[in-house]
């Protein structure tokens, strides 16, 4: 025999029983590690698959955000890029089953053409006009099938935002009754979505022509998809868009004024974006911006003229406080040059509340009625005004007092339409009427320029990004989000902590026993002159071979564990993932990593243990048994006892820190009990006159010198029970504190969301009247309202890593006054400031502050306070949102909060509020919810108690805690089974002792009884220590109403006792008189 | 060859076991050490074989103090110069007789030629000790006497200068004990290997050239 391999093989075969124990333990360790790694991989691959399913053939997306563009742009880009594209309109709304009234909110509505299905290679799908296709999830929720009728309500898609100045009075929604033409499965693009979430969307696909017909629009879309078959970079598409984008694509029209001969640029949004105006002014120096605005009243002295248009421009040199009026106006007001004129108008502010402002001017000139600048085309194409035949039929979106309109005003309108009656300087007009929608209603160019020339010039200047376009590698982004989301590998390794620890302890015991059984063999090697290193290598080679066998078996078992975990995540643990579409996936790298990790752990343990073992053999033999210091132990016992008592009392008295104090008290109680136990074992004062005392001392004498043999299993069992109890107590539930203003509900009764934004202010007299909220019973009902910019869900319910959460624009004054919500973190340097105050500040150009839930920051966005999220404002400019503070767990989880003023500045087209916090008389909470659901049903509102909204976020954490408890209990049971190992080891070490006892007259039965007593005591002491210290640690939680899963904990304790006792009883059966007699012969 | 000077060794439970013990062993000596149970015979063997260390005193092998050896040097010393025979033969149960005999060769690197030479020597020893037919057998397949002879061959394979036998016949019946004793004597005469035999057996002790008693921690002639 020459080879080491052969020696190892023979040795393993000979000692196969010991080897098998080790193989089993290492198999389990390897299976758990590999199973966890595979679970992480499976979740990632499922999210990737989910993303791929959602996107279909989509690789690149061009989006106009909240704006729209002409569908013909898509055709031109297709020709230019030679890439397959499709364009469509994406909007939000809600659906109702026409028959049953069942309503589903938060629905995505895609207005598509046939090209959409061809893009995704689904040639057989066609949507007949008048019908829609919906996805199966939505169909299930509505309880509809093919042929059933639905009511669809979608957000208004008018290019003019409903909250823009002088926007026609109209609702924010469009309603259609349609029939379900098809119910689509995921493989039919039913779950199409450009968002990042594993939650199945609720989709409606409608023909674009149906929307155009009802909206009297043409070819207006807001998304363009590319297959990017040639894997071209995003920059390629950006360049193509830059080259091909024309003013008409984004609602800009260039025309010539018949009156003045000037070329002018106007927008279908009425106001032109500031970025576009700035670029034109910089690129075409002859350009001149104009704002034409409706004045409510023009007065000189006692005479006044109602509802007139005033133009601010750079014509003539009009001073800042000067005004030039038309002859008609001068006659009407009996005014002349030098007179003071008072102009009154509605402020174009963002607050949606009408505020009249006025200012005085000095009349510097009177123009003839046919003056060139008396140009009717200066009046913007206000939809509710320009088509009217009379003034009294105007719909200006603001109150028009009809009794103020005189006959001469109607005559003026008939003859001159919206020809401005007065002119001020552009600079003054900008100050008075410039608003978030833009600084100009037109840009004019000298009459010498041809419209075609101007068009070409503006086309060159147009920057798609400044026009609000974004170009995204959506496939790459979704892939990144899926792979960098919640790491289930690390999660499950942590959750399986106790199983892993149990395996390590058992492996350590098994290895110790293995080495003990080889003492004679090792002695031979020593005697024959083998070096320590050689002996160690022999031992390691053998044990590592055994470990490798276990590790290999374990990695394959780990695949099955992965299947079980994924099944559980799709069912009983669905709270953690919010989807049942996860699937197990095989991954060689995970298997290899699991194998290597197990081998490394085994190697380190074997290296350390073999070193210690050989060292102990080569040390000088003195026959000495180490005595334990009773004094030191007693000192530690007293210290921990007093510390525990003091902290426990403090935890009952100091509410603010009761949780931390009680946890520490519980941990100290744990230590106290362990020291007490140790003292029991190492104490050695038998009453020599009392046989019972002598016998008792004899029975525990073994542990006097080896207290760790008793204490270690106690600590292990107790630690496991302690951890499971404190886990159970920390399940998150709603308690009294959360309902206070400082709690997660902010002290509000209700949380409501609407599918269609509500333009009206529900706290205003007009708003309450409009919605019937002005009843006496509702007098205490108040609202905090927020506008919402759709983004990705950044709450714990989304497994993907998101970078652009939904943004809420909120007025924090109410929160400041009420002291609502609490903060877990604040930005450095501003710790003394109320974080809510930050929301109204702008620390830098295009930079604002935002606030988000601390959980969202850490786990969802993976950023911290002080970091910056980069968004694109509606007009394409970069908007930096600096995180100013992190909220403690709140109803706002998943959102980024900014100040409402800042929100409206950067996203002015979001024309109403979608999120509401309501407060009032707590006894009327249900009544309020019912009233809201009824009065705002047309907006697709859902109202629920704020506490329930908050509790919905606990499901993820609570599920993880449940998983931890289950796996922890399994680990504990495993560890307790390892008591059998300890028993056998103790027995082996005490063989001579038992042999002597037999020689003096003890029977085998008595020796077995002694062992049973020893080990049972250890088992029960472990259970007692863990339970008592766990309950002490969680007393405040229990007092505050926390729900402890008593059934699970009781079942766990009973299972530990049952398994422990069974293991002990089985193990002591190995005690036989025959094996002991051999020991006697050797003496 | 081996000089023990003033070795003292004590144990907590047993007190002083070796008390300034002196011994000198020359090439070819055969020494029987007798004494009552617990007198320290095994302790003395362990110290000479550097399996244990004394509390005080010194130990010289070929004029060199060996108590200061590092663990590796101790291993080399045992491999090259010492052969051990224990009462519990300590054969590795999963190796054949042949493999157990060749085991000491794997402690140190040897060339192919050296191995062949050792192999021949092992054959010779096995023939001499009457166990040649046991090559392929395992320890559990041979008798106690045969096992002890295997141990003897294993102890001699590296041609040690000194053989330490601790109760070599303790587990044997009278016949095998006598056989082993004769083998030890003949090998001592033929090979010149010095040997120290710790034994209770007066028959075995009588076969050795020198008989010392271990009493009160010292060797008395």
mmCIF file of N, CA and C in Angstrom, chain A residues 662-713:
data_model
loop_
_atom_site.group_PDB
_atom_site.id
_atom_site.type_symbol
_atom_site.label_atom_id
_atom_site.label_comp_id
_atom_site.label_asym_id
_atom_site.label_seq_id
_atom_site.Cartn_x
_atom_site.Cartn_y
_atom_site.Cartn_z
ATOM 1 N N UNK A 662 -35.694 46.128 28.265
ATOM 2 C CA UNK A 662 -36.198 44.790 28.592
ATOM 3 C C UNK A 662 -35.429 43.725 27.831
ATOM 4 N N UNK A 663 -35.027 44.033 26.592
ATOM 5 C CA UNK A 663 -34.232 43.056 25.835
ATOM 6 C C UNK A 663 -32.910 42.798 26.553
ATOM 7 N N UNK A 664 -32.277 43.887 26.987
ATOM 8 C CA UNK A 664 -30.993 43.737 27.703
ATOM 9 C C UNK A 664 -31.211 43.000 29.019
ATOM 10 N N UNK A 665 -32.330 43.320 29.699
ATOM 11 C CA UNK A 665 -32.639 42.627 30.959
ATOM 12 C C UNK A 665 -32.820 41.136 30.702
ATOM 13 N N UNK A 666 -33.498 40.823 29.613
ATOM 14 C CA UNK A 666 -33.700 39.420 29.264
ATOM 15 C C UNK A 666 -32.380 38.717 28.994
ATOM 16 N N UNK A 667 -31.497 39.386 28.270
ATOM 17 C CA UNK A 667 -30.183 38.801 27.976
ATOM 18 C C UNK A 667 -29.390 38.597 29.269
ATOM 19 N N UNK A 668 -29.516 39.557 30.186
ATOM 20 C CA UNK A 668 -28.791 39.429 31.463
ATOM 21 C C UNK A 668 -29.409 38.345 32.328
ATOM 22 N N UNK A 669 -30.729 38.205 32.255
ATOM 23 C CA UNK A 669 -31.384 37.112 32.990
ATOM 24 C C UNK A 669 -30.865 35.776 32.477
ATOM 25 N N UNK A 670 -30.682 35.706 31.176
ATOM 26 C CA UNK A 670 -30.101 34.520 30.534
ATOM 27 C C UNK A 670 -28.737 34.212 31.148
ATOM 28 N N UNK A 671 -27.889 35.238 31.186
ATOM 29 C CA UNK A 671 -26.537 35.053 31.743
ATOM 30 C C UNK A 671 -26.601 34.645 33.201
ATOM 31 N N UNK A 672 -27.506 35.285 33.958
ATOM 32 C CA UNK A 672 -27.630 34.986 35.391
ATOM 33 C C UNK A 672 -27.966 33.514 35.597
ATOM 34 N N UNK A 673 -28.915 33.056 34.837
ATOM 35 C CA UNK A 673 -29.326 31.656 34.985
ATOM 36 C C UNK A 673 -28.178 30.714 34.605
ATOM 37 N N UNK A 674 -27.435 31.073 33.572
ATOM 38 C CA UNK A 674 -26.303 30.228 33.155
ATOM 39 C C UNK A 674 -25.227 30.192 34.245
ATOM 40 N N UNK A 675 -24.944 31.360 34.822
ATOM 41 C CA UNK A 675 -23.935 31.383 35.897
ATOM 42 C C UNK A 675 -24.424 30.607 37.114
ATOM 43 N N UNK A 676 -25.727 30.703 37.366
ATOM 44 C CA UNK A 676 -26.288 29.967 38.501
ATOM 45 C C UNK A 676 -26.138 28.467 38.285
ATOM 46 N N UNK A 677 -26.400 28.089 37.064
ATOM 47 C CA UNK A 677 -26.276 26.676 36.716
ATOM 48 C C UNK A 677 -24.834 26.206 36.851
ATOM 49 N N UNK A 678 -23.974 27.028 36.394
ATOM 50 C CA UNK A 678 -22.533 26.699 36.468
ATOM 51 C C UNK A 678 -22.110 26.572 37.930
ATOM 52 N N UNK A 679 -22.627 27.465 38.729
ATOM 53 C CA UNK A 679 -22.288 27.423 40.149
ATOM 54 C C UNK A 679 -22.771 26.109 40.764
ATOM 55 N N UNK A 680 -23.938 25.681 40.347
ATOM 56 C CA UNK A 680 -24.485 24.409 40.851
ATOM 57 C C UNK A 680 -23.538 23.254 40.539
ATOM 58 N N UNK A 681 -22.984 23.271 39.324
ATOM 59 C CA UNK A 681 -22.147 22.151 38.927
ATOM 60 C C UNK A 681 -20.749 22.197 39.535
ATOM 61 N N UNK A 682 -20.199 23.397 39.671
ATOM 62 C CA UNK A 682 -18.802 23.440 40.122
ATOM 63 C C UNK A 682 -18.692 23.504 41.646
ATOM 64 N N UNK A 683 -19.817 23.741 42.301
ATOM 65 C CA UNK A 683 -19.826 23.779 43.742
ATOM 66 C C UNK A 683 -19.617 22.375 44.282
ATOM 67 N N UNK A 684 -18.850 22.247 45.354
ATOM 68 C CA UNK A 684 -18.443 20.923 45.796
ATOM 69 C C UNK A 684 -18.485 20.807 47.313
ATOM 70 N N UNK A 685 -19.640 20.901 47.900
ATOM 71 C CA UNK A 685 -19.705 20.823 49.363
ATOM 72 C C UNK A 685 -20.753 19.804 49.815
ATOM 73 N N UNK A 686 -20.460 18.526 49.583
ATOM 74 C CA UNK A 686 -21.438 17.529 50.011
ATOM 75 C C UNK A 686 -21.450 17.401 51.536
ATOM 76 N N UNK A 687 -22.602 17.097 52.024
ATOM 77 C CA UNK A 687 -22.711 16.810 53.461
ATOM 78 C C UNK A 687 -22.283 15.361 53.652
ATOM 79 N N UNK A 688 -21.134 15.174 54.220
ATOM 80 C CA UNK A 688 -20.550 13.816 54.292
ATOM 81 C C UNK A 688 -21.327 12.894 55.208
ATOM 82 N N UNK A 689 -22.215 13.461 56.018
ATOM 83 C CA UNK A 689 -23.022 12.595 56.889
ATOM 84 C C UNK A 689 -24.332 12.194 56.238
ATOM 85 N N UNK A 690 -24.583 12.718 55.059
ATOM 86 C CA UNK A 690 -25.867 12.503 54.399
ATOM 87 C C UNK A 690 -25.623 11.732 53.104
ATOM 88 N N UNK A 691 -26.118 10.501 53.052
ATOM 89 C CA UNK A 691 -25.815 9.655 51.878
ATOM 90 C C UNK A 691 -26.451 10.213 50.610
ATOM 91 N N UNK A 692 -27.629 10.853 50.810
ATOM 92 C CA UNK A 692 -28.303 11.420 49.624
ATOM 93 C C UNK A 692 -27.439 12.530 49.025
ATOM 94 N N UNK A 693 -26.907 13.357 49.910
ATOM 95 C CA UNK A 693 -26.069 14.463 49.471
ATOM 96 C C UNK A 693 -24.798 13.928 48.806
ATOM 97 N N UNK A 694 -24.225 12.884 49.378
ATOM 98 C CA UNK A 694 -23.010 12.270 48.815
ATOM 99 C C UNK A 694 -23.282 11.693 47.423
ATOM 100 N N UNK A 695 -24.439 10.997 47.334
ATOM 101 C CA UNK A 695 -24.782 10.374 46.059
ATOM 102 C C UNK A 695 -25.004 11.435 44.994
ATOM 103 N N UNK A 696 -25.714 12.520 45.404
ATOM 104 C CA UNK A 696 -26.001 13.594 44.452
ATOM 105 C C UNK A 696 -24.706 14.221 43.943
ATOM 106 N N UNK A 697 -23.779 14.380 44.877
ATOM 107 C CA UNK A 697 -22.500 14.981 44.507
ATOM 108 C C UNK A 697 -21.723 14.058 43.563
ATOM 109 N N UNK A 698 -21.802 12.762 43.856
ATOM 110 C CA UNK A 698 -21.111 11.783 43.014
ATOM 111 C C UNK A 698 -21.635 11.859 41.590
ATOM 112 N N UNK A 699 -22.989 12.001 41.500
ATOM 113 C CA UNK A 699 -23.614 11.966 40.176
ATOM 114 C C UNK A 699 -23.194 13.162 39.331
ATOM 115 N N UNK A 700 -23.006 14.312 40.008
ATOM 116 C CA UNK A 700 -22.662 15.476 39.178
ATOM 117 C C UNK A 700 -21.173 15.794 39.213
ATOM 118 N N UNK A 701 -20.369 14.905 39.836
ATOM 119 C CA UNK A 701 -18.941 15.182 39.990
ATOM 120 C C UNK A 701 -18.231 15.325 38.646
ATOM 121 N N UNK A 702 -18.692 14.540 37.666
ATOM 122 C CA UNK A 702 -18.084 14.623 36.331
ATOM 123 C C UNK A 702 -18.119 16.049 35.802
ATOM 124 N N UNK A 703 -19.265 16.718 36.014
ATOM 125 C CA UNK A 703 -19.411 18.069 35.479
ATOM 126 C C UNK A 703 -18.664 19.102 36.326
ATOM 127 N N UNK A 704 -18.200 18.694 37.496
ATOM 128 C CA UNK A 704 -17.447 19.621 38.338
ATOM 129 C C UNK A 704 -16.206 20.101 37.602
ATOM 130 N N UNK A 705 -15.518 19.115 36.927
ATOM 131 C CA UNK A 705 -14.304 19.474 36.185
ATOM 132 C C UNK A 705 -14.596 19.802 34.721
ATOM 133 N N UNK A 706 -15.758 19.400 34.260
ATOM 134 C CA UNK A 706 -16.088 19.653 32.850
ATOM 135 C C UNK A 706 -17.436 20.358 32.752
ATOM 136 N N UNK A 707 -17.596 21.512 33.397
ATOM 137 C CA UNK A 707 -18.912 22.159 33.398
ATOM 138 C C UNK A 707 -19.390 22.498 31.982
ATOM 139 N N UNK A 708 -18.465 22.681 31.055
ATOM 140 C CA UNK A 708 -18.879 23.044 29.695
ATOM 141 C C UNK A 708 -19.705 21.938 29.052
ATOM 142 N N UNK A 709 -19.496 20.695 29.477
ATOM 143 C CA UNK A 709 -20.262 19.584 28.904
ATOM 144 C C UNK A 709 -21.729 19.656 29.275
ATOM 145 N N UNK A 710 -22.015 20.362 30.355
ATOM 146 C CA UNK A 710 -23.416 20.571 30.729
ATOM 147 C C UNK A 710 -23.898 21.931 30.247
ATOM 148 N N UNK A 711 -23.057 22.931 30.408
ATOM 149 C CA UNK A 711 -23.474 24.309 30.114
ATOM 150 C C UNK A 711 -23.685 24.532 28.616
ATOM 151 N N UNK A 712 -22.822 23.978 27.798
ATOM 152 C CA UNK A 712 -22.913 24.231 26.348
ATOM 153 C C UNK A 712 -24.279 23.826 25.777
ATOM 154 N N UNK A 713 -24.754 22.602 26.038
ATOM 155 C CA UNK A 713 -26.084 22.279 25.511
ATOM 156 C C UNK A 713 -27.190 23.143 26.103
#
